[in-house]
Structures are given as C-alpha cells and as structure tokens.
Coordinates of C-alpha atoms in Angstrom, one line a residue:
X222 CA -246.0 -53.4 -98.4
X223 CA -244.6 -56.6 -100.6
X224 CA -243.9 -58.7 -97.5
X225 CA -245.4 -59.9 -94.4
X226 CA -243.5 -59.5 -91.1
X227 CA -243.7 -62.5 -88.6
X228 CA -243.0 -61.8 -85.2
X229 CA -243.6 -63.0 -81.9
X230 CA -246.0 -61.2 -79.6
X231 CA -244.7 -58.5 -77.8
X232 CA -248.0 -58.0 -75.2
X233 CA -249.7 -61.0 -74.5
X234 CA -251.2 -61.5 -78.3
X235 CA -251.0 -64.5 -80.9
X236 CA -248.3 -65.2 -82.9
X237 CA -248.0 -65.2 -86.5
X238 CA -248.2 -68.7 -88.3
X239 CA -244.7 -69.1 -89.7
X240 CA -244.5 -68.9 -93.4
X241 CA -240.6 -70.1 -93.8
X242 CA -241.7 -72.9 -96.0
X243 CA -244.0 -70.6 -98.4
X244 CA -240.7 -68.4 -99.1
X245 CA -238.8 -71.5 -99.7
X246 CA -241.5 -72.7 -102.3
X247 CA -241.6 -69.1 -103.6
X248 CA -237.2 -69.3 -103.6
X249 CA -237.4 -72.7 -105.5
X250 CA -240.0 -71.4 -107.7
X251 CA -238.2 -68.1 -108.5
X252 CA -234.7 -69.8 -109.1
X253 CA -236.7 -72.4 -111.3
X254 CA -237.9 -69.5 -113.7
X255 CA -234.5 -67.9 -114.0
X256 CA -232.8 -71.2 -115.5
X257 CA -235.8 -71.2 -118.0
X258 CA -235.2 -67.6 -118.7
X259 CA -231.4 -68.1 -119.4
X260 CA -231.6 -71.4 -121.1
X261 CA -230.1 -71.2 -124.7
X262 CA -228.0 -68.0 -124.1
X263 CA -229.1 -64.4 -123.2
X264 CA -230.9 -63.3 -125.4
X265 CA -234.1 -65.1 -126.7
X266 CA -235.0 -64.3 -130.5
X267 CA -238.1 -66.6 -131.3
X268 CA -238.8 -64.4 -134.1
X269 CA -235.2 -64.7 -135.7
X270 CA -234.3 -66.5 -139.1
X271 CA -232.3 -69.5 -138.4
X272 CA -230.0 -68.0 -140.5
X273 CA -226.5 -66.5 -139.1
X274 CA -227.0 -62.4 -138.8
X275 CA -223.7 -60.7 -138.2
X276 CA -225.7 -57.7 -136.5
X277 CA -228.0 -60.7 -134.2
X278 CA -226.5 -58.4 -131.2
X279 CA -228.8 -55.5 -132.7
X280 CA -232.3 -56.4 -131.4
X281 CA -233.9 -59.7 -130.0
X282 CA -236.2 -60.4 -127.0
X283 CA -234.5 -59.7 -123.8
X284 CA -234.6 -62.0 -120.6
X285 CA -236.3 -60.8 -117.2
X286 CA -232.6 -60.2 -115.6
X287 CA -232.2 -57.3 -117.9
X288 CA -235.1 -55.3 -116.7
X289 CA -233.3 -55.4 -113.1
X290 CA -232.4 -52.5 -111.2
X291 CA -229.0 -52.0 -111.9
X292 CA -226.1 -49.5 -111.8
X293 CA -226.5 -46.2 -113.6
X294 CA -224.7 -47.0 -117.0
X295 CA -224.8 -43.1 -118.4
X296 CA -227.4 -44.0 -121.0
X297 CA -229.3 -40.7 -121.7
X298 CA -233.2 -41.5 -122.1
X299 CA -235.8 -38.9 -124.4
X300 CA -239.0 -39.6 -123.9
X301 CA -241.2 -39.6 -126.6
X302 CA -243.1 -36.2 -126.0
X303 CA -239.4 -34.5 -126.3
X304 CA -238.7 -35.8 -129.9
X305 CA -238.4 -32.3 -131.8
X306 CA -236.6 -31.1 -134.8
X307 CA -234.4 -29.7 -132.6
X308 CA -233.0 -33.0 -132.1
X309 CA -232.4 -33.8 -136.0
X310 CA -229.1 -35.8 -136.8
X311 CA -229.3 -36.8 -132.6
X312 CA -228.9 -40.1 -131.3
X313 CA -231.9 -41.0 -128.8
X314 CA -233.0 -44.0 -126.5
X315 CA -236.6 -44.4 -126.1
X316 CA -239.3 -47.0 -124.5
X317 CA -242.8 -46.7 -125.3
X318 CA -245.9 -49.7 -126.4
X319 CA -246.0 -50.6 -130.2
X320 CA -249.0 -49.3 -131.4
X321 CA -248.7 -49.9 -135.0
X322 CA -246.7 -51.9 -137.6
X323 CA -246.6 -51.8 -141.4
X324 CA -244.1 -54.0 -143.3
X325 CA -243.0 -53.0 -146.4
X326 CA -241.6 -55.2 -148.3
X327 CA -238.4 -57.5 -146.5
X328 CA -236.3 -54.5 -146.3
X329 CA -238.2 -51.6 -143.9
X330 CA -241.2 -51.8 -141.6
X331 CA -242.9 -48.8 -139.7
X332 CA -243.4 -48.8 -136.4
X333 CA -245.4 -46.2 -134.0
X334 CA -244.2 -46.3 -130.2
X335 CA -246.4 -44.6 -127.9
X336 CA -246.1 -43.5 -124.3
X337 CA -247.8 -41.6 -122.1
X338 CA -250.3 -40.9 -125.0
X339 CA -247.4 -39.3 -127.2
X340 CA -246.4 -41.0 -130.2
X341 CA -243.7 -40.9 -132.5
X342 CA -242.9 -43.2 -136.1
X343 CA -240.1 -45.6 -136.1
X344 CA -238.3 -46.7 -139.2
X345 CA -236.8 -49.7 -139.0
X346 CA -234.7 -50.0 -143.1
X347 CA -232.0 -52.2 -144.5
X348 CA -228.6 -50.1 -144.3
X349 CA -225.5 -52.0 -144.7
X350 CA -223.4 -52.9 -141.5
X351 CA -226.6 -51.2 -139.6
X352 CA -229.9 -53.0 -140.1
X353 CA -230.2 -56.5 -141.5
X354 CA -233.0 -58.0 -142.9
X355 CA -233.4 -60.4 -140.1
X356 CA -233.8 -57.2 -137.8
X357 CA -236.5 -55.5 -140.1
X358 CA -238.5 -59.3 -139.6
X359 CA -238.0 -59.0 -136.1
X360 CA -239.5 -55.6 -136.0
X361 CA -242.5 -56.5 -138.4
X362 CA -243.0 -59.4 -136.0
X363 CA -243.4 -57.9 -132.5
X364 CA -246.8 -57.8 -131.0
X365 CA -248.6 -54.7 -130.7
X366 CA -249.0 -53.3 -127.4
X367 CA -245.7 -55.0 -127.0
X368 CA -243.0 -52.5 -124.8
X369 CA -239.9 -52.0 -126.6
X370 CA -236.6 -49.9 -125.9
X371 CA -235.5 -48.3 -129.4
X372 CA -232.0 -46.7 -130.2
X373 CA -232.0 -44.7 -133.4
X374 CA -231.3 -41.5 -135.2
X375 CA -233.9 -38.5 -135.0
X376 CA -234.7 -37.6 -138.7
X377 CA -237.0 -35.0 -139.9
X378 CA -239.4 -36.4 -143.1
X379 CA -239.6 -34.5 -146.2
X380 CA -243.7 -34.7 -145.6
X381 CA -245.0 -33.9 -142.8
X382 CA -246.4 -37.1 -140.4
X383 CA -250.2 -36.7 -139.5
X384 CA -250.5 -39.8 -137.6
X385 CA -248.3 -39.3 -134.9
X386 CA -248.0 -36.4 -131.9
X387 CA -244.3 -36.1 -133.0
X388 CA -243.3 -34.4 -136.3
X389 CA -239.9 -36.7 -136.9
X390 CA -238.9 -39.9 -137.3
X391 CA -236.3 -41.9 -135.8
X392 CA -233.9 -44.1 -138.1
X393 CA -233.7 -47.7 -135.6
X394 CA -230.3 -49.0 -134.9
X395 CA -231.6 -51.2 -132.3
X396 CA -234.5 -52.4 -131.1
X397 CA -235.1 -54.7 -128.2
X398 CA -238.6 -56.4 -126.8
X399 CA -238.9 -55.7 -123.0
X400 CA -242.0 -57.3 -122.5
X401 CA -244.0 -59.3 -125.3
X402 CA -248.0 -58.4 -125.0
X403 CA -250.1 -61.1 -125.8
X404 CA -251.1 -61.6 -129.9
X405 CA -254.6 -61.0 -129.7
X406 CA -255.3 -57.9 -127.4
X407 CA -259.6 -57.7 -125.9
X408 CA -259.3 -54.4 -128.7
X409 CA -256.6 -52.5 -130.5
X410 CA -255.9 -48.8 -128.4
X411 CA -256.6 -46.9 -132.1
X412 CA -260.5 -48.5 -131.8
X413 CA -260.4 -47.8 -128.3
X414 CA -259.2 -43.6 -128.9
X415 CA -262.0 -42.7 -131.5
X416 CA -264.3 -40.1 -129.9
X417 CA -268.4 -41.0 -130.3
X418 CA -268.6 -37.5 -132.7
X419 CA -265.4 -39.5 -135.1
X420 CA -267.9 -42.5 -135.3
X421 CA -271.0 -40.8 -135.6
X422 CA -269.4 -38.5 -138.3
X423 CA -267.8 -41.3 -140.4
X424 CA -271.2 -43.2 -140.0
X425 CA -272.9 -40.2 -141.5
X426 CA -270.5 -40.3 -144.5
X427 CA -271.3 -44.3 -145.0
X428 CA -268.3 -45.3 -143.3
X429 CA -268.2 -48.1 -140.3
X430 CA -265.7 -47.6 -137.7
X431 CA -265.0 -50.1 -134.6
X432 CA -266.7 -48.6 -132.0
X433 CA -265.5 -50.8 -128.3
X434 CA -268.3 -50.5 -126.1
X435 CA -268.2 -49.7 -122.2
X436 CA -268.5 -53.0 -120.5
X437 CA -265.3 -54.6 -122.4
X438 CA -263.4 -51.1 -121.5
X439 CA -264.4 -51.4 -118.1
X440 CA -263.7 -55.3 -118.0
X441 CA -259.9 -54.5 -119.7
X442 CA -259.4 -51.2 -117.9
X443 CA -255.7 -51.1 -117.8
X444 CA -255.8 -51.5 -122.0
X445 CA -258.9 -49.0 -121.8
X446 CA -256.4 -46.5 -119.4
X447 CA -253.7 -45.9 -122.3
X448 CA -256.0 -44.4 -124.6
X449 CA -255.0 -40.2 -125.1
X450 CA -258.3 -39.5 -123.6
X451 CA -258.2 -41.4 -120.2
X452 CA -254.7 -40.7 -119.6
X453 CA -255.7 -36.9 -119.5
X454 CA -258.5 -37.7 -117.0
X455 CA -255.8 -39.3 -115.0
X456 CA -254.0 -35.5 -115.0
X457 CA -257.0 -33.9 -114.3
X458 CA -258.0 -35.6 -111.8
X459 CA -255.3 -35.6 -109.7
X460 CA -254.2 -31.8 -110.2
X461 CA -258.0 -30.7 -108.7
X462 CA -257.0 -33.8 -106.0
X463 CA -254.1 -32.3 -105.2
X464 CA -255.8 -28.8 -104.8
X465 CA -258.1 -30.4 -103.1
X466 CA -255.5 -31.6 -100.2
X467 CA -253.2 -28.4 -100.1
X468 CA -256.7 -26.3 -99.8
X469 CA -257.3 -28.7 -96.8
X470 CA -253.9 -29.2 -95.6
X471 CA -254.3 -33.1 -95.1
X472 CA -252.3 -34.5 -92.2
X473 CA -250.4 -37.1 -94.7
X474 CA -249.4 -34.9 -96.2
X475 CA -247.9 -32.6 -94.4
X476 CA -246.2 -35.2 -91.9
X477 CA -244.9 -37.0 -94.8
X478 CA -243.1 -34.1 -96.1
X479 CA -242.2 -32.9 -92.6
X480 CA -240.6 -36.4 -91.7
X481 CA -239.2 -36.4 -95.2
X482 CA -237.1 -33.1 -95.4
X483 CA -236.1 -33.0 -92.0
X484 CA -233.6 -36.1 -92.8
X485 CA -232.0 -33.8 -95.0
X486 CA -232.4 -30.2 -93.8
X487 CA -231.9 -28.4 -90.3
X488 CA -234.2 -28.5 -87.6
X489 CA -234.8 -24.9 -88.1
X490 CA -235.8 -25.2 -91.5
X491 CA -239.2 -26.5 -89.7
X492 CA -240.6 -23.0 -91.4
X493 CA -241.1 -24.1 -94.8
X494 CA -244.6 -25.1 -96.2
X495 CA -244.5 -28.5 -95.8
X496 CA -247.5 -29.8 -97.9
X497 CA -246.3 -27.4 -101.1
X498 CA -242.9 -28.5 -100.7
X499 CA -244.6 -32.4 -101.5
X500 CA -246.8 -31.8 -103.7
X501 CA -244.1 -29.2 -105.7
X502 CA -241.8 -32.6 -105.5
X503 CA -243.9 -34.7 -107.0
X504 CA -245.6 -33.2 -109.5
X505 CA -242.1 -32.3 -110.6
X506 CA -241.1 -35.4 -110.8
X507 CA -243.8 -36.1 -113.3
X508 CA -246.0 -38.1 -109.9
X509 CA -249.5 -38.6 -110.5
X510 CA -252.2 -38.8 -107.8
X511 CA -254.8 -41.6 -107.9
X512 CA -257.3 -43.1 -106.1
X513 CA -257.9 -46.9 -106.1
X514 CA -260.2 -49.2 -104.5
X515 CA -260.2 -49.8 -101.0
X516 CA -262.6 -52.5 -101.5
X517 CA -261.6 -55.8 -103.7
X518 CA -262.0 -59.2 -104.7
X519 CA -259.2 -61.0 -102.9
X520 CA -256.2 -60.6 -100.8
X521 CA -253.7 -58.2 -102.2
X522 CA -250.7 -59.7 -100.3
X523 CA -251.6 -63.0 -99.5
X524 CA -251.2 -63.8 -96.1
X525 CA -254.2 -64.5 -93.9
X526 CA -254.0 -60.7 -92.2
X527 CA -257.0 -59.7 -94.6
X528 CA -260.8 -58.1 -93.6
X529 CA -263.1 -60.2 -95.1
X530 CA -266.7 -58.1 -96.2
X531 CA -269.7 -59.1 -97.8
X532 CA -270.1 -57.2 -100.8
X533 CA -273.9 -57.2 -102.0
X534 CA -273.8 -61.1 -101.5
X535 CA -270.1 -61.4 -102.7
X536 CA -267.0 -62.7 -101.0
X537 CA -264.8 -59.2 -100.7
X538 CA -262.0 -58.1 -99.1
X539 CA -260.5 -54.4 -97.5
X540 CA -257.2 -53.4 -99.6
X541 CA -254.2 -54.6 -97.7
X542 CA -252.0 -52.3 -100.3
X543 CA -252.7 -50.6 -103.0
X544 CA -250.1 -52.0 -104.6
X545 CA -251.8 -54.4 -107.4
X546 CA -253.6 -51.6 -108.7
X547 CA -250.8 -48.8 -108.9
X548 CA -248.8 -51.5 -110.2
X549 CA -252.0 -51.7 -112.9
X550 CA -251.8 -48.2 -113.3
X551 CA -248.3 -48.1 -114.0
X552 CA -248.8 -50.8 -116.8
X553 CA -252.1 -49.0 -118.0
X554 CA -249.4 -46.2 -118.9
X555 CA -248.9 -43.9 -116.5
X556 CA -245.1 -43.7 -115.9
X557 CA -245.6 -42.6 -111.8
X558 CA -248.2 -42.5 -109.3
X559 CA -248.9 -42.0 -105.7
X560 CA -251.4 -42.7 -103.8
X561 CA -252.2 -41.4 -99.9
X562 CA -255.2 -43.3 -97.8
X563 CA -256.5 -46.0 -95.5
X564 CA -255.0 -49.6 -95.3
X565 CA -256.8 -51.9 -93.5
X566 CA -254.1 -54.9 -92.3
X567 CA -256.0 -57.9 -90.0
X568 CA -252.7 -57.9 -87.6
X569 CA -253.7 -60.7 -85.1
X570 CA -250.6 -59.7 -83.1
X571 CA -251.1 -56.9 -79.9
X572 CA -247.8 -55.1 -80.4
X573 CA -246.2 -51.3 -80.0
X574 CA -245.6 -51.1 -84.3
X575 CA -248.4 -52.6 -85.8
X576 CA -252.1 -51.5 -86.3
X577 CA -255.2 -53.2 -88.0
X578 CA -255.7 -49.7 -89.6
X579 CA -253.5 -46.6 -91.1
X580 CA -253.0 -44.0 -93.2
X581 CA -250.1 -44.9 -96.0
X582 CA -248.3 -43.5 -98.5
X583 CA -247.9 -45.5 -101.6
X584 CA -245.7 -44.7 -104.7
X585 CA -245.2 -46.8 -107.8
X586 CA -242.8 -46.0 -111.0
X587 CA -241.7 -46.8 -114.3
X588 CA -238.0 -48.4 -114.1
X589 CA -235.5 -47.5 -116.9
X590 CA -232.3 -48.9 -115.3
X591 CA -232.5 -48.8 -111.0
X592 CA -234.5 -47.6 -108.4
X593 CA -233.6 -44.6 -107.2
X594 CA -230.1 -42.6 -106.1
X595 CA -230.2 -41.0 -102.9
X596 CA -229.0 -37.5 -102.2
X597 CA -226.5 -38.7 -99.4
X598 CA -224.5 -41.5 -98.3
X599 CA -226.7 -44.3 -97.1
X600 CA -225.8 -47.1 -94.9
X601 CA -226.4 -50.6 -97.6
X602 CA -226.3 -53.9 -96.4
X603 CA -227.4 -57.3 -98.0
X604 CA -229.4 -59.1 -96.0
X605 CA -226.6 -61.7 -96.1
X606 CA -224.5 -59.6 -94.4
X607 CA -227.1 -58.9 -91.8
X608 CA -227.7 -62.1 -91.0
X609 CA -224.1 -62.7 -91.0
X610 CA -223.9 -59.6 -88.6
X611 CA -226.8 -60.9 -86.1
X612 CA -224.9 -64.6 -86.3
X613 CA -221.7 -63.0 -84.8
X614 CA -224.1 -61.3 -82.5
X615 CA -225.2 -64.8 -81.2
X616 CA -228.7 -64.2 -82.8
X617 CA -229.3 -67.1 -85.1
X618 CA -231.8 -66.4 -87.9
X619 CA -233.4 -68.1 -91.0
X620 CA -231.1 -66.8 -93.8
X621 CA -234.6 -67.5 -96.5
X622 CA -236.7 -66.2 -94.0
X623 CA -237.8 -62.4 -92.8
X624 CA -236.1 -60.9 -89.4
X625 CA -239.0 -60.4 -86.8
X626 CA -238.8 -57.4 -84.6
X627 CA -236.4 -58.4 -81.9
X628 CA -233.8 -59.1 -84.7
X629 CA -234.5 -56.0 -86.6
X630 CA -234.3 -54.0 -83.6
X631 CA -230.9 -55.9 -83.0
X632 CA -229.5 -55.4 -86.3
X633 CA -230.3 -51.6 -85.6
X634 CA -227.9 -51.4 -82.6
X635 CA -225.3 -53.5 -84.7
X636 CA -225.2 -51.3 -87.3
X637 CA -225.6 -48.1 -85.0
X638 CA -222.0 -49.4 -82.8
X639 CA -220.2 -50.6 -86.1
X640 CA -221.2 -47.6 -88.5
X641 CA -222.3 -45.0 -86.5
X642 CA -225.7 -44.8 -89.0
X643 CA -229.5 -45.1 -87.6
X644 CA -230.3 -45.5 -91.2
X645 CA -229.7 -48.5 -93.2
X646 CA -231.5 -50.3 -96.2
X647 CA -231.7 -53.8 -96.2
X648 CA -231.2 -55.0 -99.6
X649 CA -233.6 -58.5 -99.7
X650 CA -233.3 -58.2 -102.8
X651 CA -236.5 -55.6 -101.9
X652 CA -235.8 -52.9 -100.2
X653 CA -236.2 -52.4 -97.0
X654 CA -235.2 -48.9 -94.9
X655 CA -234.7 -49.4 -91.1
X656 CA -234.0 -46.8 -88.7
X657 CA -232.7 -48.1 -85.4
X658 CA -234.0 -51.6 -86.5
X659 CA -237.7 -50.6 -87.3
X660 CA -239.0 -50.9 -90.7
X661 CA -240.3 -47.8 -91.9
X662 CA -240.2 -48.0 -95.8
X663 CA -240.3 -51.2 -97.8
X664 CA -240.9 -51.6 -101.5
X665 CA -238.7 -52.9 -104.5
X666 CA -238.8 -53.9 -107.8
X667 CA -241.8 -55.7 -108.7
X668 CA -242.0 -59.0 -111.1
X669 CA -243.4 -57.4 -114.6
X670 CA -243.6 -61.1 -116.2
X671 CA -246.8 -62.8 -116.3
X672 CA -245.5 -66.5 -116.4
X673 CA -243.2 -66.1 -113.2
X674 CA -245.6 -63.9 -111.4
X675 CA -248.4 -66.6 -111.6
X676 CA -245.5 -68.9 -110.4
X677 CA -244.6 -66.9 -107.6
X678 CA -248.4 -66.4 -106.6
X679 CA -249.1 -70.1 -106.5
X680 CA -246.1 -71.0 -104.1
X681 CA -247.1 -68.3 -102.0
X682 CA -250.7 -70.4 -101.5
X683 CA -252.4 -67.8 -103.2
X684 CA -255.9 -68.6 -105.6
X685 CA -254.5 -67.5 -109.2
X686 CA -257.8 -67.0 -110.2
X687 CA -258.8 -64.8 -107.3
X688 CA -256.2 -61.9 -109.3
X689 CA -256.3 -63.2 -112.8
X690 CA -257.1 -59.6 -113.2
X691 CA -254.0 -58.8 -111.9
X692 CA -251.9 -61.1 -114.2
X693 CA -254.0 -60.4 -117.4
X694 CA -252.6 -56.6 -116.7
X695 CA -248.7 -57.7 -117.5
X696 CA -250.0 -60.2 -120.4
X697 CA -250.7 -56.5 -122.3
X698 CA -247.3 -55.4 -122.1
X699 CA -246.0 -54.2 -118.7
X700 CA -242.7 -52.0 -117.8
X701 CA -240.1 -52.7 -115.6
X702 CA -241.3 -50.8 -112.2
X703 CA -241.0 -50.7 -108.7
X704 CA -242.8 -49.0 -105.5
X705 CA -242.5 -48.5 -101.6
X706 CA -244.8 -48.0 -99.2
X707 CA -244.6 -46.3 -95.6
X708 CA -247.4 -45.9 -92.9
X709 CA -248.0 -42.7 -91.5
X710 CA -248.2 -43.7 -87.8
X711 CA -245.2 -45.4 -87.9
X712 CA -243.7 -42.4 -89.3
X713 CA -244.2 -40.1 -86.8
X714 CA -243.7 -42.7 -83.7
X715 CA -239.8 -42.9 -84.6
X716 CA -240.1 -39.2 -85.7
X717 CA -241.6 -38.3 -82.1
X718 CA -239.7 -41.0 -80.0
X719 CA -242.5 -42.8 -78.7
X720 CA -243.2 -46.2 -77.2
X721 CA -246.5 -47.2 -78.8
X722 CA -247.5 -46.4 -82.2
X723 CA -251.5 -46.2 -80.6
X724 CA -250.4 -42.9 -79.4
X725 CA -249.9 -41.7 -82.9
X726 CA -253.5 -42.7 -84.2
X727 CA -256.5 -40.4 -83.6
X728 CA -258.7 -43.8 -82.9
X729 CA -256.6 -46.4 -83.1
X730 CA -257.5 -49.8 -84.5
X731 CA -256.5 -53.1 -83.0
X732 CA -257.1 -56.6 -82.4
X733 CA -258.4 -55.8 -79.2
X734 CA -260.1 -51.9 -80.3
X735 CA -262.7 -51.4 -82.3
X736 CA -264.7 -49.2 -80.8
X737 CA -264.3 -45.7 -79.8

C-alpha cells in the first residue's frame, strides 16, 4: 500500500520496469511544492489586513509542514461531541469543518465547527491584548467547509443555542486554517441535512427550502457523506458488519488479531477470543468498518500492476488499495475507518512474497499531531541510515529509490546482528515495518493538499483526470491523515515460518495460476 516494490525475479519470472526516474520526478516535484509553501515566511495570511497586528501570531493559514506527523507536544484535544457545561471557564483545542459564519459588525463573527456530525458555536470578539480586529476578519473570511483548529474558552450562553448539538460556546483565542475548502462548494451541508418531511412541511406552510437532489449527492459523495444522517448510516452499518464477521468468525479477522497480540503477549495467551479482542479494539478506538469498491475507474496506485475489466462497455479497473476511497472517507468526515477484503495486485513477477490476489487489512485515520506511539520499544531507522547500513555492507543501493527484496532481506540480518531486533520500521518518510527484512506493514501520512497531490500524481505518469474524483475530495476541506495496510497471506507466512507465501492462500493466484 502507497508504494510499488521493484524487485528482481526470484523464480524464473519478469522483472519489474524500474521506476527510479518516476520517484526522482515525484522528489523534484515534492521539493518544488515545499519552497512554494514556505515562500514569504510560515505562515500564509491572504486574508490579513496589510496593516501591522501585534496578535498576527494568533490565527492565519498554516503551511502543509504543519500538518506533519510530529512529536507528541502535550496538547490536550476535546472533540466537539465532549463540549459540556461541565467544561465552563476550561480551555479546549478543537478541529472540526466550518459550517457557518455570521459577521457582525468589524468586531465579532460566529462561527459553527462541525465534526463527526456534532456541532458546537464559536465566537470569535474583539478583547483587548486577545482578539484583534484583523483576527475577527480573518474568521468572517474562511471558507465554509474549510477545516480549522480552534483554541478558546468554553462559556455557557445566557440563552440557550438551538442551532447547534452542543449547549456552550467557546470564546476563540486562536484560530488557525488547516486546509482552505474551495469558495463555492457543489451545495452547502445545511441544504444537504434537511429531511424530505422538513421540506414537504415548510412547502405546506408556503415556504421554499433548497432541496439537493440525488444525482449531485451521489456525484459529490464525500460532501454528501458529512451530513448528520449519512454519517449515522456509516455507524450502522458497520456495527451489523461487524456482527456480521464475529457471528461468522472471518479468517481476517481472527489471524489479524492472532498475529497482532501475539507480538505483545505470551504464547500461551493463544486462549483468548481473538476476533472479539479486534473488533473490541477498534471499535474502542472510535474505528469504523466500511466497505468500498473493488471495482473502479483507474489505477489506484499507478504503476502498471493493475487488472483491467470491461465494465458494461467502460474501461475499469480491480482496486489495487482501497486507499483513495478510505482516504475519501476520512475527508467525507469519518475520523477512522477500516476496511478488511480482496486486493487484486497484477504482480508480473513469479516470487515466494507476492500474489496477484489477497485478503488485506486496510486502516485510515484522522491525524492531530503524529501517527501513532507504540506500546514498546521499536527498532527506527531512516532510510538513510539503512542505506548507509547496506553501503558498509558492500550492497550499493539507490538512496531515492525503494530497496528490492534481496536488500530488504539484507538490511534484516544487519539490523538482527547490530540490534538484536527482527522488527524495525523504516522511516521513508512512509512507514514501512519489516521483520527480518520482509515488508509486512506499509502506510504513512498521506498528502491532504489538492495542489501538491495533482503535482505528485502527474510526475508519477499518472492521468489526473482518470481521479479527478479523488482530488475534488481534498478541494472540500481534507484533515491531515494517514493509513497502513498489511496482506493477510503475508502475515501468516512470517507468522508460520514458511518458504512460499502460495502455501498460505486457499487458491492462490499468480502470474502463472488462475485456475483451480
């Protein structure tokens, strides 16, 4: 998932086409973006006066560098469904999608942040040596649908607030633009909301109320997916799915979460229920199941290792990843998602690792400030310094390029004599988890920008139009997020010791195998 592996043939099969010049375009490209990002300072307030604000620190649009995954700074988060009175006289950190803005005036303007179909009013007022006046214009500026991370004081309104979930306000102190949605949205996610009975009522009572009709739902789904309603579809749909698979007891599942806890519990511990202890996880950790399509309109990695199908007279493809749709989904509001099913890879290379067909186990998530922080001490090397370990080695390697399978398995044995570990993740700046040199897990954080995404797409040689879709989904206001992906077969071959990862597939699919 997120990269392609070149490698030489390890039983008689073609080679990989090299694609060391792609990465270098995509390199130049990437580095080319960053010096645009950074160019007149860190911070880039188009929607500032040009007049000199003491407090300019306060709010502004933030560059693409600080969305990276980064330490752990201490920063406590609320999410929006948490702001309570309780919290009165509190200072909170929250992100959510402006929904609504209502200047009043130069001096205040209201904003509503939503997230995960919760909302909550913002108040964003002139206070001396706390809010300026350039800061409220900033504010009463953004773009709806915009995602913003606000600081501010929880208050509790004399009057109760009836268009909001939340029953309290919060005072800004700062405000800052993560990702700017586009000025004109396809439809505005209060339109999108209103139940058929609220427009049939109001019609009755002579009133006209923008009804947005199925076809330019479907045709802007991720916009269509934030509404209250849908996101609650999304709940139910995957608590009867994951019924579903624990009343079944899907092999996924239950190897997954075997192969999973027995990295960090005893081999006797082999007694626990394996699928409840993954799906308990999850759903814990506020993971939502879905389903995407395994059939689509173009290459979802690039690459030429893609199943072309004829799709009622259309030019199709089989799903190398699921991962441009639960990126989608993440962006269509869901904060986490998960996803467990068939990946269809057309691998014209006969080796032990690789299949044309597996089960996989995808997961995608919002990012605040990192990825993740693991329970133990994990082995963490840049890929500099792997390179720079397989160099002393006498293994020279392309230092832009990806390690193929005899330098992976290489770099295991290096890292196995120098650090006693069989676990290591390769930092690329993706992630990469390798245990005795073979990739099992590979993921990162993604690119949530539309402008450098497209730029990343086209020196990779893929057809911008082909997943304008895609794009168009980040152009609506996107989070910073990140995913990994592992296959299943692979999984249990290192779990088991085995030589060939056919031996782990009920009928395994290769270049050579199609048939039984």
């Amino acid at each position: 998932m997120g990269r392609e592996e070149e490698e030489e043939e390890e039983e008689g099969g073609k080679g990989l086409v090299s694609k060391k010049a792609e990465k270098k375009e995509a390199v130049k490209a990437e580095k080319a973006m960053r010096r645009r990002q950074h160019e007149g300072g860190s911070f880039a307030h188009a929607s500032r006066s040009s007049e000199a604000d003491p407090l300019a620190e306060k709010y502004g649009e933030m560059p693409l560098s600080y969305a990276q995954s980064k330490e752990v700074t201490g920063w406590r988060w609320t999410e929006v469904e948490s702001l309570v009175e309780e919290l009165k006289g509190e200072e909170v950190l929250i992100r959510g999608w402006v929904q609504t803005i209502r200047a009043v005036g130069k001096n205040t303007a209201f904003l509503v942040l939503r997230s995960l179909g919760y909302t909550v009013q913002c108040v964003v007022a002139v206070a001396p040596e706390l809010v300026s006046r350039q800061m409220v214009k900033f504010a009463a500026g953004l773009n709806k649908e915009s995602v913003v991370d606000v600081q501010g004081v929880v208050t509790v309104p004399f009057l109760p607030i009836k268009s909001t979930t939340q029953e309290v306000e919060v005072q800004v102190r700062k405000i800052f633009c993560i990702s700017k949605a586009v000025p004109n949205l396809p439809f505005n996610i209060e339109d999108a909301a209103r139940s058929e009975k609220e427009i049939k009522e109001a019609k009755l009572a002579g009133e006209t109320l923008v009804s947005v009709g199925q076809d330019i739902r479907l045709n802007n789904r991720v916009l269509d997916l934030r509404t209250p309603a849908n996101l609650r579809i999304s709940d139910i749909k995957s608590q009867i799915s994951i019924v579903r698979d624990y009343d079944f007891g899907l092999t996924i599942h239950r190897a997954f979460a075997i192969i999973a806890i027995s990295w960090s519990f005893p081999t006797k511990a082999f007694h626990f229920d394996w699928i409840e202890m993954l799906v308990l996880f999850l759903s814990s950790e506020g993971f939502v199941m879905i389903h995407t399509p395994k059939i689509i309109a173009s290459s979802s990695e690039g690459g030429s290792t893609v199943f072309e199908v004829n799709y009622l007279g259309q030019r199709a493809c089989l799903a190398q990843s699921p991962q441009l749709h639960t990126q989608m989904t993440i962006c269509a509001g869901l904060r986490r998602v998960f996803e467990s099913g068939a990946v269809c890879r057309a691998e014209d290379s006969y080796t032990r690792r690789h299949l044309c067909q597996f089960a996989g186990l995808d997961v995608e998530m919002e990012i605040k400030e990192h990825y993740f922080e693991y329970l133990r001490k994990t082995l963490k090397l840049t890929f500099q310094e792997g390179v720079q370990m397989l160099k002393e080695a006498g293994i020279e390697v392309d230092p832009l390029g990806d390690l193929n399978t005899e330098s992976e398995r290489k770099l295991g044995q290096l890292v196995l004599e120098k650090f006693s570990s069989t676990i290591v993740v390769k930092l690329v700046p993706d992630f990469v988890l390798l245990d005795l040199g073979e990739e099992i897990i590979s993921g990162g954080q993604r690119i949530h920008d539309p402008d450098f995404l497209t730029a990343r797409a086209e020196a990779s040689g893929i057809d911008v139009k082909k997943i304008s879709a895609y794009i168009d989904a980040f152009r609506y206001g996107a989070p910073p997020h990140g995913g990994f992906g592992a296959g299943l077969e692979r999984l249990v071959m290192l779990f088991c010791a085995l030589n060939n990862i056919r031996k782990t597939s009920l009928y395994p699919r290769d270049p050579r195998r199609l048939v039984p």
